[in-house]
mmCIF file with all atom_site columns, C-alpha atoms in Angstrom:
data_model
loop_
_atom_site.group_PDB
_atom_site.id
_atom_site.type_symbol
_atom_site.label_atom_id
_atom_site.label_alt_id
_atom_site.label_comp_id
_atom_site.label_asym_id
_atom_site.label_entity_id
_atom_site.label_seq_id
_atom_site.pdbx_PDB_ins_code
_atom_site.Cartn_x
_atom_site.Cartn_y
_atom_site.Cartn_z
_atom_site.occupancy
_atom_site.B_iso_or_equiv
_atom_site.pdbx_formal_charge
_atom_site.auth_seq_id
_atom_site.auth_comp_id
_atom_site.auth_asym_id
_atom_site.auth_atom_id
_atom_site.pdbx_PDB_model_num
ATOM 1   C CA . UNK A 1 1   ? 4.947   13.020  8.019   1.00 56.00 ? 1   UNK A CA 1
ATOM 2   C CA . UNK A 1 2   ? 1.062   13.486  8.366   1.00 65.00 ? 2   UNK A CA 1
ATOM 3   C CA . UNK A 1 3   ? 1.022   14.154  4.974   1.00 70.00 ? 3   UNK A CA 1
ATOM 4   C CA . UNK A 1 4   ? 2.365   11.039  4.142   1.00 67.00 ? 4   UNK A CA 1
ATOM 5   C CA . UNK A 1 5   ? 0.473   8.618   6.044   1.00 66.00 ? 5   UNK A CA 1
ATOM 6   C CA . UNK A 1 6   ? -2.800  10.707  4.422   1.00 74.00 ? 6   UNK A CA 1
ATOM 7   C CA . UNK A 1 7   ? -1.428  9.664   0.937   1.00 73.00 ? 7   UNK A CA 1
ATOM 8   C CA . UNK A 1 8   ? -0.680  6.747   1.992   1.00 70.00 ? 8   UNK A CA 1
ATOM 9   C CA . UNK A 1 9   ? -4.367  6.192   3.358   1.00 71.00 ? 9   UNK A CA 1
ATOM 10  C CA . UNK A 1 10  ? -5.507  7.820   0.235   1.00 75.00 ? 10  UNK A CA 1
ATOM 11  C CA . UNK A 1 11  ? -3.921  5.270   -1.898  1.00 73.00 ? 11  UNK A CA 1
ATOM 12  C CA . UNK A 1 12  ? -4.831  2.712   -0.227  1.00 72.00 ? 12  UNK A CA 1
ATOM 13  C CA . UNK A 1 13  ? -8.642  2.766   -0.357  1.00 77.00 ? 13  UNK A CA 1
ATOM 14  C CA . UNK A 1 14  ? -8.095  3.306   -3.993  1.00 77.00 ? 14  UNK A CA 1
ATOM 15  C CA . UNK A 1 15  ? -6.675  0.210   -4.021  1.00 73.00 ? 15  UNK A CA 1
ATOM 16  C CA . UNK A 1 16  ? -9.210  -1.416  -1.920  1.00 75.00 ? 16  UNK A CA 1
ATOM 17  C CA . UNK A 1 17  ? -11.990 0.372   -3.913  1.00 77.00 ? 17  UNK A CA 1
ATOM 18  C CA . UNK A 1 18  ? -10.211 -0.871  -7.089  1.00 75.00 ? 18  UNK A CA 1
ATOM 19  C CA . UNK A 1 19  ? -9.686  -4.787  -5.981  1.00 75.00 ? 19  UNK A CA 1
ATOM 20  C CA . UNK A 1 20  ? -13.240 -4.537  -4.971  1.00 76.00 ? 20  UNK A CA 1
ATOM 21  C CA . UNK A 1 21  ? -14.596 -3.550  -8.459  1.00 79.00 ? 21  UNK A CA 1
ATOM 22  C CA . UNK A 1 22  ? -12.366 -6.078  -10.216 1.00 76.00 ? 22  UNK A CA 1
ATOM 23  C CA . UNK A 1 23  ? -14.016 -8.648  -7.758  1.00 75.00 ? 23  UNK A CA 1
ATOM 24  C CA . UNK A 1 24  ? -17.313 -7.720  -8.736  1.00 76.00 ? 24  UNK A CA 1
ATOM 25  C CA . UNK A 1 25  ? -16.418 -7.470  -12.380 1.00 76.00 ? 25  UNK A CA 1
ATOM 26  C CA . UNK A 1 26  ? -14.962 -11.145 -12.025 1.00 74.00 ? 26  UNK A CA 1
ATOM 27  C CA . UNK A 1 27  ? -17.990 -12.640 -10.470 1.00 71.00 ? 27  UNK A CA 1
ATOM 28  C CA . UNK A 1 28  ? -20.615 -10.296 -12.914 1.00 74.00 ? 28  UNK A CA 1
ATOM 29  C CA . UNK A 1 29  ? -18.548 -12.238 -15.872 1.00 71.00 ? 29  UNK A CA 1
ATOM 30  C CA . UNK A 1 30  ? -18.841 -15.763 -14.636 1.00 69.00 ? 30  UNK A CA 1
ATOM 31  C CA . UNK A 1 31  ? -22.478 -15.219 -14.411 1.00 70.00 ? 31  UNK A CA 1
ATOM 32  C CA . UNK A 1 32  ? -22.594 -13.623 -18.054 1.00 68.00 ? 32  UNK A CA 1
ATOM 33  C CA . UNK A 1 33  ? -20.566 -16.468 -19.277 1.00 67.00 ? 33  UNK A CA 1
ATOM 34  C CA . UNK A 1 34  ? -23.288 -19.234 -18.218 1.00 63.00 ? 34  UNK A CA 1
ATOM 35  C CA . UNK A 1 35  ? -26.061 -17.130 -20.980 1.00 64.00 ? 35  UNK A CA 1
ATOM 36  C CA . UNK A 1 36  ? -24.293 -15.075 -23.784 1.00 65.00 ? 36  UNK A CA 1
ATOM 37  C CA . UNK A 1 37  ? -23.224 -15.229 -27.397 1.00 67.00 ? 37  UNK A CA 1
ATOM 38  C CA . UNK A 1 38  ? -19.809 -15.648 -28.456 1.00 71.00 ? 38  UNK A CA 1
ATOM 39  C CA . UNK A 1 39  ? -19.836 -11.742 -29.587 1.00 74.00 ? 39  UNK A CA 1
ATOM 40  C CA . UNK A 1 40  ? -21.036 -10.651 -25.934 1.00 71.00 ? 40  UNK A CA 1
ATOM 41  C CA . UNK A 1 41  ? -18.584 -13.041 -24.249 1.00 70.00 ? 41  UNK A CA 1
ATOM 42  C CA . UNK A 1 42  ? -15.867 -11.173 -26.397 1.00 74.00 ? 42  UNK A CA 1
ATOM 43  C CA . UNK A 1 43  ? -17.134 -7.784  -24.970 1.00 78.00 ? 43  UNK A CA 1
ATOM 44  C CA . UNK A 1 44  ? -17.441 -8.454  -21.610 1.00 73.00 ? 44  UNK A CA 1
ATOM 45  C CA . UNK A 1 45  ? -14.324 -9.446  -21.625 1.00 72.00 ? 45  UNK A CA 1
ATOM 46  C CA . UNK A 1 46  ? -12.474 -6.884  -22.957 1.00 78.00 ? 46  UNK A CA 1
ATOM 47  C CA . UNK A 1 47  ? -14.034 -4.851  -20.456 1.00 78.00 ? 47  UNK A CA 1
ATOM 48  C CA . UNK A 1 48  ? -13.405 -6.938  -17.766 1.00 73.00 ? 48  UNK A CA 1
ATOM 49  C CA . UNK A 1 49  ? -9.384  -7.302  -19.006 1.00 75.00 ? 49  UNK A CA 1
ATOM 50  C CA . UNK A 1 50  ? -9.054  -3.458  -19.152 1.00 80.00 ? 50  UNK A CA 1
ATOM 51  C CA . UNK A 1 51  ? -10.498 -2.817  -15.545 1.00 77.00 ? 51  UNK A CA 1
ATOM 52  C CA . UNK A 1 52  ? -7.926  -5.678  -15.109 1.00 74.00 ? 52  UNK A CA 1
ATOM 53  C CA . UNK A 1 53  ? -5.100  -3.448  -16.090 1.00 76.00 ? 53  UNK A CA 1
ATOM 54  C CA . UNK A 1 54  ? -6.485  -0.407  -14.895 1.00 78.00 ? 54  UNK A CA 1
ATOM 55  C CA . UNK A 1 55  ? -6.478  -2.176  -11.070 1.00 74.00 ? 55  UNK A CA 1
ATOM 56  C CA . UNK A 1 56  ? -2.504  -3.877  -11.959 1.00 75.00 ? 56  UNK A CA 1
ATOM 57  C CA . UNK A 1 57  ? -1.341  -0.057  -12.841 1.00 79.00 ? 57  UNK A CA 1
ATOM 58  C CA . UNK A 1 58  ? -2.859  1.332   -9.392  1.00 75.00 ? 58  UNK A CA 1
ATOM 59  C CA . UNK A 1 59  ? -1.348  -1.375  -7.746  1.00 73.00 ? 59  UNK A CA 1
ATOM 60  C CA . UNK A 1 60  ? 1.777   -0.645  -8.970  1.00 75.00 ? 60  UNK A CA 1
ATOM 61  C CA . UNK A 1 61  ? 1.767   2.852   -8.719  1.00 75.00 ? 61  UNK A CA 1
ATOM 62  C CA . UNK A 1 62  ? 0.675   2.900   -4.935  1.00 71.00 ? 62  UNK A CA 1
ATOM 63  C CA . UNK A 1 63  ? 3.634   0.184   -4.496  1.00 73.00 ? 63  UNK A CA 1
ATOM 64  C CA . UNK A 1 64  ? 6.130   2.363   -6.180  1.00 78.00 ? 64  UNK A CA 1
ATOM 65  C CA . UNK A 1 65  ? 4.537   5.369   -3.927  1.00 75.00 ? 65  UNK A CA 1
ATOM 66  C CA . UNK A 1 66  ? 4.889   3.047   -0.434  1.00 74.00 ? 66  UNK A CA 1
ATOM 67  C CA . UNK A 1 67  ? 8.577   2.105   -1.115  1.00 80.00 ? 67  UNK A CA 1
ATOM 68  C CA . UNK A 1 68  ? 9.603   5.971   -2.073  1.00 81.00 ? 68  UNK A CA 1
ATOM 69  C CA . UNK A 1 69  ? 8.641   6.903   1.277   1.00 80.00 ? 69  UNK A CA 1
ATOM 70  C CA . UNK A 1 70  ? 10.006  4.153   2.860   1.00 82.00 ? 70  UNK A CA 1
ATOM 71  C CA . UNK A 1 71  ? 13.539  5.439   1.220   1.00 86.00 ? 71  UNK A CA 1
ATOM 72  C CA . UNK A 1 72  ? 12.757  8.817   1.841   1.00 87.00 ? 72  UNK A CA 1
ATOM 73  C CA . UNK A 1 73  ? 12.033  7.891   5.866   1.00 87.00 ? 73  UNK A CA 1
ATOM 74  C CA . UNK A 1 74  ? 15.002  5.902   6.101   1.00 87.00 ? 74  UNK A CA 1
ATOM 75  C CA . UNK A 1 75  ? 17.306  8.758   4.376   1.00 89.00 ? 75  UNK A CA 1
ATOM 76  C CA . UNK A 1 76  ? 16.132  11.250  6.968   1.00 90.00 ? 76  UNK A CA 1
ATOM 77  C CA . UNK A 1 77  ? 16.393  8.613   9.857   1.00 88.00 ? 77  UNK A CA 1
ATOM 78  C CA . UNK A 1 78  ? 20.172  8.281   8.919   1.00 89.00 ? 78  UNK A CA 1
ATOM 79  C CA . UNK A 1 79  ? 20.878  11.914  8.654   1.00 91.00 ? 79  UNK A CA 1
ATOM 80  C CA . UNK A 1 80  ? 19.610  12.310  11.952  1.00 89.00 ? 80  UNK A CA 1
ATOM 81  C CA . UNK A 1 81  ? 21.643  9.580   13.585  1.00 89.00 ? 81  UNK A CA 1
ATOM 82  C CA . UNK A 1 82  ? 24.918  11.182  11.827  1.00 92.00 ? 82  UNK A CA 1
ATOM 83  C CA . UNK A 1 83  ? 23.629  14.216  13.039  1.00 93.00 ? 83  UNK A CA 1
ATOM 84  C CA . UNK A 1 84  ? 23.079  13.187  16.403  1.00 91.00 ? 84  UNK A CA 1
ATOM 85  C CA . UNK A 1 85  ? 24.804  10.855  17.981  1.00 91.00 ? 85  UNK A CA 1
ATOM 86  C CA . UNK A 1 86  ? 24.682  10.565  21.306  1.00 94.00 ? 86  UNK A CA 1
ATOM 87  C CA . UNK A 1 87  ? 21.393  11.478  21.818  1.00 91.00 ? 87  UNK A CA 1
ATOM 88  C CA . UNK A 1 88  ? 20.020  8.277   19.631  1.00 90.00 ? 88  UNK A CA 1
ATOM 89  C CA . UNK A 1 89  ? 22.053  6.619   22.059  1.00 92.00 ? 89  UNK A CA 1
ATOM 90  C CA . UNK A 1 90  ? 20.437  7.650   24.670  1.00 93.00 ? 90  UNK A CA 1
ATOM 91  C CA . UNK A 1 91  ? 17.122  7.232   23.304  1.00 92.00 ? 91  UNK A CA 1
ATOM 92  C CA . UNK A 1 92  ? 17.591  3.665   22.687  1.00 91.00 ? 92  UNK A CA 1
ATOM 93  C CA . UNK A 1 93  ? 19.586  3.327   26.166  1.00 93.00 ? 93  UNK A CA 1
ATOM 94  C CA . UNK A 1 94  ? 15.971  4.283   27.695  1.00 94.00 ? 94  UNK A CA 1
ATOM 95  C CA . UNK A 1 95  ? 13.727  2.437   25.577  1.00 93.00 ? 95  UNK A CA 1
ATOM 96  C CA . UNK A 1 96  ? 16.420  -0.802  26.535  1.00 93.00 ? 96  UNK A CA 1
ATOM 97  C CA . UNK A 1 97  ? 15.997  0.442   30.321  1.00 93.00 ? 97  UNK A CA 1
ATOM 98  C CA . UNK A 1 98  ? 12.601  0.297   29.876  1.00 93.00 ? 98  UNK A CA 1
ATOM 99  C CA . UNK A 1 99  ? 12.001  -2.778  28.203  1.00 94.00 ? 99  UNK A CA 1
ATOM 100 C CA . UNK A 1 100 ? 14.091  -4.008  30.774  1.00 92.00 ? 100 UNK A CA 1
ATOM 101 C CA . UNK A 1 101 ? 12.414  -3.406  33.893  1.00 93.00 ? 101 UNK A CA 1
ATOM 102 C CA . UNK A 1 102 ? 8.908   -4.128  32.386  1.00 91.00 ? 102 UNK A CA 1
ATOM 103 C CA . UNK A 1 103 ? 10.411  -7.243  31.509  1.00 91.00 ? 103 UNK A CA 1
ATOM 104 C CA . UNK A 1 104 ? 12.063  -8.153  34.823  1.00 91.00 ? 104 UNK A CA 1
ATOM 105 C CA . UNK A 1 105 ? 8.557   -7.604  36.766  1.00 87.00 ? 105 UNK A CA 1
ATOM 106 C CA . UNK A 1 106 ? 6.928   -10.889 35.213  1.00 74.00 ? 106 UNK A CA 1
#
């Protein structure tokens, strides 16, 4: 499970870091636009597109990575509730107790 959430950290300020860059990239090409050539423009942005892509395939990829474990924690979540019964019961019999009293004091 720790494992996990570190991926899942991991990916995400890739993403971040990724979002970020395409920001800057987007805001260094609007101030190249105002001063360049038409064979410049062209260059900057192809660059800009690619870095584009690069950041929409990240994106995707960490997406694809956060719903995988989502499935995968769900699957083990229902084995152990077909696996164990009665104690899930009585977990969530507590918690409701709980949530109970700490609501009836206000």
């Amino acid at each position: 499970m720790m494992r996990s959430v570190n991926e899942f950290n991991l990916a995400k300020r890739r993403m971040t870091g990724d979002i970020k860059t395409v920001i800057g990239d987007s805001e260094d090409l609007l101030k190249a636009v105002a001063n360049v050539s038409g064979e410049s423009f062209a260059l900057v942005r192809e660059q800009f597109e690619e870095k584009l892509r690069s950041a929409k395939t990240r994106l995707a990829d960490a997406s694809q990575y956060g719903i995988d474990q989502a499935r995968e924690t769900a699957a083990v979540a229902d084995d152990y509730v077909h696996d164990h019964p009665w104690a899930t019961i009585g977990v969530f019999a507590a918690i409701g107790l709980l949530i109970g009293i700490l609501a009836a004091r206000r």
